PDB file of C-alpha atoms and ligand atoms in Angstrom:
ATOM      1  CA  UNK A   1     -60.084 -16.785 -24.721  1.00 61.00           C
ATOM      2  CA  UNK A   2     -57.966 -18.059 -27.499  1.00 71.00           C
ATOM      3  CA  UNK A   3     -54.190 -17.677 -27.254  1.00 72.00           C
ATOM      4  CA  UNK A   4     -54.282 -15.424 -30.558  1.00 77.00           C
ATOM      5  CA  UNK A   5     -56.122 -12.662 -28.606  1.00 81.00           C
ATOM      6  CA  UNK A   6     -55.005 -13.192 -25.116  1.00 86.00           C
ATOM      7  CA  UNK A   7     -51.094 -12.026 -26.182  1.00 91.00           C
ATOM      8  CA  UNK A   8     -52.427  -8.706 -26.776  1.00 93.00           C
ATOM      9  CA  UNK A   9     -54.546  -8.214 -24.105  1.00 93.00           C
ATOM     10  CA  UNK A  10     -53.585  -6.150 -21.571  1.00 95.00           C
ATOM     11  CA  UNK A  11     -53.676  -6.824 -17.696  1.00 95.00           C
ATOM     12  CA  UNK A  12     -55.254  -3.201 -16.911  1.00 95.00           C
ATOM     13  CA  UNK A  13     -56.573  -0.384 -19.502  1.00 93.00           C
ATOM     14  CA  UNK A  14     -55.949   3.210 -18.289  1.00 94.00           C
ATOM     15  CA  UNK A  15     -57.165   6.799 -20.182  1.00 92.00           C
ATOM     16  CA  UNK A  16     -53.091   8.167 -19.203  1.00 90.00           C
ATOM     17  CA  UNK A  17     -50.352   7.625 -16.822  1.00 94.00           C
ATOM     18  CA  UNK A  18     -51.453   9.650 -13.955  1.00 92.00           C
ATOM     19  CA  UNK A  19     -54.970   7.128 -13.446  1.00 94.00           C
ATOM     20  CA  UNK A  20     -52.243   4.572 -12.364  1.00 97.00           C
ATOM     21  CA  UNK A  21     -51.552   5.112  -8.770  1.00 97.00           C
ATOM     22  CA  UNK A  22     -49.317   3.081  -6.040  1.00 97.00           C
ATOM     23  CA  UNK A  23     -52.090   1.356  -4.429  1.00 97.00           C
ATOM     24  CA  UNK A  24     -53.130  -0.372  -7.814  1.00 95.00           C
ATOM     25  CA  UNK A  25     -49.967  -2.213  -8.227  1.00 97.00           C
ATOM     26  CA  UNK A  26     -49.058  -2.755  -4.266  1.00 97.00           C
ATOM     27  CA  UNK A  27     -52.139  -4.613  -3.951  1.00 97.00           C
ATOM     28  CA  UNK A  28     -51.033  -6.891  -6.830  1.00 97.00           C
ATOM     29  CA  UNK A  29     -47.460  -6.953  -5.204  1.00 98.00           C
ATOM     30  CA  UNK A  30     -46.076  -4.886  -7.896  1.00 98.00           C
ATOM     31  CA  UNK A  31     -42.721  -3.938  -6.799  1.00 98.00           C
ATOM     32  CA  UNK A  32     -41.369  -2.255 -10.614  1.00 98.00           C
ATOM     33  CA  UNK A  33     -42.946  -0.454 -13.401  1.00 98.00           C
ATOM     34  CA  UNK A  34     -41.307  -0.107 -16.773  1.00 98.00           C
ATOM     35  CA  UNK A  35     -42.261   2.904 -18.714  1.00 98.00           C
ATOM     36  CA  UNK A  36     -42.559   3.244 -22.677  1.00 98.00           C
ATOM     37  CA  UNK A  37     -41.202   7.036 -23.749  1.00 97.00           C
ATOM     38  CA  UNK A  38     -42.837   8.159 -26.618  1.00 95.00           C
ATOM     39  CA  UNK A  39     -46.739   8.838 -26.141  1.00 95.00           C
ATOM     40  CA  UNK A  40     -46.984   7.494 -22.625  1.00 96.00           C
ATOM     41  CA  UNK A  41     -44.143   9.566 -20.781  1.00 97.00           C
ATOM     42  CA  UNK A  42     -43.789  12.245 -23.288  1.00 96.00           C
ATOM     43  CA  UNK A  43     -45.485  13.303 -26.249  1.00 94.00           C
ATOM     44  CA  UNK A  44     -43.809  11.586 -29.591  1.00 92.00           C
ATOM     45  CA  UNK A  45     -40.615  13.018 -30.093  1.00 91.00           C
ATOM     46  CA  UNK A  46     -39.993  14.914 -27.802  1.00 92.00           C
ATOM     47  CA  UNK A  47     -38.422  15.218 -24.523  1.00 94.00           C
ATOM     48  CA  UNK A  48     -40.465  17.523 -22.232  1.00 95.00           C
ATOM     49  CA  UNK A  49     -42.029  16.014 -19.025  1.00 96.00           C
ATOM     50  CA  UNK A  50     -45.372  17.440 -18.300  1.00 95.00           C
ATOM     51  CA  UNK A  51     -45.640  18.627 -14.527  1.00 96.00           C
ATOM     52  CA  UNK A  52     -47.964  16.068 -13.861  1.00 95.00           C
ATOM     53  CA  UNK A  53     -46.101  13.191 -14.768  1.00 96.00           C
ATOM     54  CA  UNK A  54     -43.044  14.450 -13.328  1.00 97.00           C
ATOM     55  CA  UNK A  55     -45.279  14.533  -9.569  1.00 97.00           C
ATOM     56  CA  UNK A  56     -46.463  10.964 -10.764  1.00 97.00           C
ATOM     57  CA  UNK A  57     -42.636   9.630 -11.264  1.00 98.00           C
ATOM     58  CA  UNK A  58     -41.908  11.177  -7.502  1.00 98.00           C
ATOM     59  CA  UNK A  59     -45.539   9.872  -6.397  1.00 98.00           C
ATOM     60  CA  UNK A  60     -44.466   6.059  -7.623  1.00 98.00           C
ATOM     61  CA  UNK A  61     -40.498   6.470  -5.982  1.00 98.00           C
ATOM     62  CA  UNK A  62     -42.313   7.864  -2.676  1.00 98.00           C
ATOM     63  CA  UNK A  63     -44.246   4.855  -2.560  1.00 98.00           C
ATOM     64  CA  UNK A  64     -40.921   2.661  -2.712  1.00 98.00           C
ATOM     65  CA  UNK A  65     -41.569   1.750  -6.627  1.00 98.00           C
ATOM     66  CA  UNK A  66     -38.886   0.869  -8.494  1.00 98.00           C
ATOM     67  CA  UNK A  67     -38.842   2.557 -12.127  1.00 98.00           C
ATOM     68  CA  UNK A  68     -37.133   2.490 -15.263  1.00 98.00           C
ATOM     69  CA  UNK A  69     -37.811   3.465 -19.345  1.00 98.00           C
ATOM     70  CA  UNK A  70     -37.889   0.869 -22.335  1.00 98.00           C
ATOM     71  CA  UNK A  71     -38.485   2.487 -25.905  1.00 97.00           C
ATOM     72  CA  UNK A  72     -37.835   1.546 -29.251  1.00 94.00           C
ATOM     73  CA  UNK A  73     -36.452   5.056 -29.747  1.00 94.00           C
ATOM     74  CA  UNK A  74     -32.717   6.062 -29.664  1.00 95.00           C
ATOM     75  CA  UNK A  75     -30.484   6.355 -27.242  1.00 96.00           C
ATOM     76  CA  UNK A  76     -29.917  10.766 -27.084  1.00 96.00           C
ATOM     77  CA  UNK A  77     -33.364  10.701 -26.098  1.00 97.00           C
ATOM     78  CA  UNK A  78     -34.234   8.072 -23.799  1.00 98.00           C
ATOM     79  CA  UNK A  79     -31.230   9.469 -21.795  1.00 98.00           C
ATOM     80  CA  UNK A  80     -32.053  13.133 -21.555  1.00 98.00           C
ATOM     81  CA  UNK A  81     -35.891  11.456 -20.092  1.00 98.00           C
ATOM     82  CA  UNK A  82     -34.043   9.332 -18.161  1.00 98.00           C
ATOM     83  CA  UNK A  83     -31.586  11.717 -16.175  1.00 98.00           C
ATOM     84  CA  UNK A  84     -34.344  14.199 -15.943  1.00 97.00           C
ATOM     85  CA  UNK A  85     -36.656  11.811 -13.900  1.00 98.00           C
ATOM     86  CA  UNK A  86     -33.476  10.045 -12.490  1.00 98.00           C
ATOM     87  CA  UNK A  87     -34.599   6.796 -13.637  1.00 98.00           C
ATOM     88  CA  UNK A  88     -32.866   4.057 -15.399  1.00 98.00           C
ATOM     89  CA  UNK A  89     -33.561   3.227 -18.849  1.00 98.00           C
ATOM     90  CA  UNK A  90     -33.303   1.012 -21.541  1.00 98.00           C
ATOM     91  CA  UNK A  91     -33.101   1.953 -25.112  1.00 97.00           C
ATOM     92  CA  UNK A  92     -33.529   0.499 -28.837  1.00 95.00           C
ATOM     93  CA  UNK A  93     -35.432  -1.770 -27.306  1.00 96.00           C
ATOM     94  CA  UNK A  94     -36.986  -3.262 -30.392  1.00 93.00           C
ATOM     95  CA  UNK A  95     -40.308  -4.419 -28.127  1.00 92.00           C
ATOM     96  CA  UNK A  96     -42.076  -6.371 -28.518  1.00 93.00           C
ATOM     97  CA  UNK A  97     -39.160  -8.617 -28.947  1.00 94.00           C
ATOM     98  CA  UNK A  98     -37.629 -10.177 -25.310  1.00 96.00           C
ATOM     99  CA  UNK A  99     -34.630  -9.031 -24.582  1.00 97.00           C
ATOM    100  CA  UNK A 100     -34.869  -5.578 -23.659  1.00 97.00           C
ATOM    101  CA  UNK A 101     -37.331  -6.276 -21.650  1.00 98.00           C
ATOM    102  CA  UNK A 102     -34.879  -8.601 -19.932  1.00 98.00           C
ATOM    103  CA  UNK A 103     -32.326  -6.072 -19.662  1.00 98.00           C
ATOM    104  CA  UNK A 104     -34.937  -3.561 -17.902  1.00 98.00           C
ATOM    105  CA  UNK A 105     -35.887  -6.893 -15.764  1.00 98.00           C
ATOM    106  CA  UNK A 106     -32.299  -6.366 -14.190  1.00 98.00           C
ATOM    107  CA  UNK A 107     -32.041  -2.858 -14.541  1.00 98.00           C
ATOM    108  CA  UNK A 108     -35.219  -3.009 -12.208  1.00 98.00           C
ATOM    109  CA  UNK A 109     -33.750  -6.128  -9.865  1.00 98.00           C
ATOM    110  CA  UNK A 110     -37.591  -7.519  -9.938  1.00 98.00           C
ATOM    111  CA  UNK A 111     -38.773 -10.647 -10.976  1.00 98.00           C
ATOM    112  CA  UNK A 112     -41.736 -10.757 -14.053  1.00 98.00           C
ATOM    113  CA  UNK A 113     -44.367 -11.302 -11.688  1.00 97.00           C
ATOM    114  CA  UNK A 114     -43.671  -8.821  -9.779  1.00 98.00           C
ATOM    115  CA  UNK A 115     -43.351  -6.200 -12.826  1.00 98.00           C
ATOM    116  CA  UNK A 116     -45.727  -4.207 -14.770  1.00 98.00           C
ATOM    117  CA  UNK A 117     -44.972  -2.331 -18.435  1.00 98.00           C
ATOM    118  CA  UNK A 118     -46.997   0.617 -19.252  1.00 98.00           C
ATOM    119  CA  UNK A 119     -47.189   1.862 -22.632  1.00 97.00           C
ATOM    120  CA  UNK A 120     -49.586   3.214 -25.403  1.00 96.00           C
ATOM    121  CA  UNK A 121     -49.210   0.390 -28.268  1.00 95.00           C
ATOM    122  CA  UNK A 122     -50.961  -3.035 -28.201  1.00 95.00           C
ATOM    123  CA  UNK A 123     -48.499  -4.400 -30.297  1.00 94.00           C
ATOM    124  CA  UNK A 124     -45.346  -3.249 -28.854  1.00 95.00           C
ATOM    125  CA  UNK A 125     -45.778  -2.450 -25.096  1.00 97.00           C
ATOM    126  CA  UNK A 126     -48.761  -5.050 -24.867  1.00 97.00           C
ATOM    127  CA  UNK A 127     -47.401  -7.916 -26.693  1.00 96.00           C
ATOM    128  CA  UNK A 128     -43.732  -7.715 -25.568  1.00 97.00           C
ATOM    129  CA  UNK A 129     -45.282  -7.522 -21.866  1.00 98.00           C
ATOM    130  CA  UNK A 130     -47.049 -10.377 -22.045  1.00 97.00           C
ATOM    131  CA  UNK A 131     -44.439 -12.748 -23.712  1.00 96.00           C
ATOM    132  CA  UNK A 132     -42.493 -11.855 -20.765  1.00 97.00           C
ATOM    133  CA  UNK A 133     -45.073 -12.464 -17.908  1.00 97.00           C
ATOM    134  CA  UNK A 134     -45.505  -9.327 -17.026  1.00 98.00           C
ATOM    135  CA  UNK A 135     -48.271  -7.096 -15.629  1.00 98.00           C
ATOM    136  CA  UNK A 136     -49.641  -4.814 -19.128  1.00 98.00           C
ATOM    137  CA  UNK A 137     -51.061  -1.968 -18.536  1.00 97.00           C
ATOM    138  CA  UNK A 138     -52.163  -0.196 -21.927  1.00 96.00           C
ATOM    139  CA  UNK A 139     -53.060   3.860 -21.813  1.00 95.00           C
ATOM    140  CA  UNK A 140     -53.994   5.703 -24.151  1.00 93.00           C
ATOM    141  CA  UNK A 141     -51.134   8.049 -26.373  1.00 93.00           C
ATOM    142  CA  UNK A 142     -50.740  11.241 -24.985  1.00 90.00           C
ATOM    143  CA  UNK A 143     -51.031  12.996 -28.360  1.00 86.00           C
ATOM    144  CA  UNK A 144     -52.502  11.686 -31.786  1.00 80.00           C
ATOM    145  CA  UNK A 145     -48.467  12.674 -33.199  1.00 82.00           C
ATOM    146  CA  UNK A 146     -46.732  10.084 -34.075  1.00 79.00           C
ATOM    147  CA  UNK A 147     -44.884   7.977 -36.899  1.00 79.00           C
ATOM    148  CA  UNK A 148     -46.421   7.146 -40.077  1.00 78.00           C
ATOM    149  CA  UNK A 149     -45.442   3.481 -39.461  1.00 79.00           C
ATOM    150  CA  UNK A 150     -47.238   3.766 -36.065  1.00 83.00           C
ATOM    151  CA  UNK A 151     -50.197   5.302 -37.371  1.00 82.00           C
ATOM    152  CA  UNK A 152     -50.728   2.442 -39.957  1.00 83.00           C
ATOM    153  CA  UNK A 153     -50.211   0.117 -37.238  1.00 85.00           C
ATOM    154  CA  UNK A 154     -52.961   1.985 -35.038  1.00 89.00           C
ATOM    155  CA  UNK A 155     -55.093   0.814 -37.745  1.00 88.00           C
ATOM    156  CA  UNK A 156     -53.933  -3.048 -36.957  1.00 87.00           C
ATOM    157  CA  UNK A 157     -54.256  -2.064 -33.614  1.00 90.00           C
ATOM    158  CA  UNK A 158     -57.766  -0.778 -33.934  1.00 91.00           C
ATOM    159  CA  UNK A 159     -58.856  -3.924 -35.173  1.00 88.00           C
ATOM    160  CA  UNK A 160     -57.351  -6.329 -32.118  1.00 88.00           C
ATOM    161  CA  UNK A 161     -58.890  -3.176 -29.110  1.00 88.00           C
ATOM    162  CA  UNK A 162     -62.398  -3.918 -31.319  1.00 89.00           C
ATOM    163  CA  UNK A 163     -62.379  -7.759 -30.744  1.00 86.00           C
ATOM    164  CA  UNK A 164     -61.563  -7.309 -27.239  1.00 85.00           C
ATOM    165  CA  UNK A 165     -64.008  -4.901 -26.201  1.00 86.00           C
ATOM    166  CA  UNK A 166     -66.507  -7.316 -27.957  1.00 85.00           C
ATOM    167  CA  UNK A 167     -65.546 -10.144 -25.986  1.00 79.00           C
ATOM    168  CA  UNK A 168     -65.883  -7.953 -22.929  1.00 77.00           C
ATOM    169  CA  UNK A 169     -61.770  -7.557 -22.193  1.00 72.00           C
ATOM    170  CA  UNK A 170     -61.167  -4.484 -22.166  1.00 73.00           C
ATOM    171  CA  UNK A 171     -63.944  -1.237 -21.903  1.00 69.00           C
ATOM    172  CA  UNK A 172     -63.339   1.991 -23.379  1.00 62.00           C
TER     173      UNK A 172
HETATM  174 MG1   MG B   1     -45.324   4.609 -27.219  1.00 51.17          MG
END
């Protein structure tokens, strides 16, 4: 595969959050997971936790996972997610871009290979993952709200998920 298409291919594809389950990433020797916020924890915008990721956040810290959250979106946010799971988190993180991803590295106290990043955008969550060596999983958003940038982006995006699936990457 050419290096233009293998940065935004993701390690795993996943329907939603809750298909991911401990045994997955132990048997890669995953130790931590960072989480994107908008459309993969919570819906866009907002700052409910549906039940069922809030028993897959205690399923992943029973299993001795470490956790934290890295989103583009503003601090006020992030941090009302954040102290409601009790998980670290790392926000404005301008992904796909390195450093946050760095600072959630730490916040995390794993090394890249033993990290994955799950998140709903290929160029974002997927991209920034990869530049950083780290275990992408890609999911689908939890709800088809979201900005207007983003959704002229999803058109990009639709484009990249299209070559992949014809090269036999990822499956839908
Ligand atoms: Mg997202």
């Amino acid at each position: 595969m050419s290096k233009m298409w293998k940065r935004f291919c993701p390690a795993l594809h996943l329907q939603k959050l809750a298909d991911l389950t401990p045994d997955v990433l132990q048997a890669r020797g995953l130790k931590g997971v960072m989480l994107d916020l908008d459309n993969t924890l919570v819906e866009w915008g907002q700052v409910q936790i549906a039940p069922e990721t809030a028993a897959w956040v205690q399923e992943m810290k029973n299993a001795g996972l470490k956790l934290c959250i890295i989103s583009n979106a503003l601090e006020d946010r992030v941090k009302i997610v954040g102290e409601k799971l009790g998980i670290p988190w790392v926000a404005r993180a301008v992904k796909p871009r390195k450093s946050s991803f760095k600072k959630a590295l730490a916040l995390l106290g794993t090394a890249p290979g033993e990290t994955a990043t799950v998140g709903d955008q290929i160029f974002t969550d997927v991209w920034g993952g990869n530049r950083m060596a780290l275990f992408t999983i890609w999911t689908r958003p939890l709800s088809q709200r979201e900005l207007f940038f983003t959704k002229m982006v999803r058109r990009l995006e639709k484009l990249v998920v299209k070559q992949l699936t014809k090269k036999g990457i990822i499956s839908d």
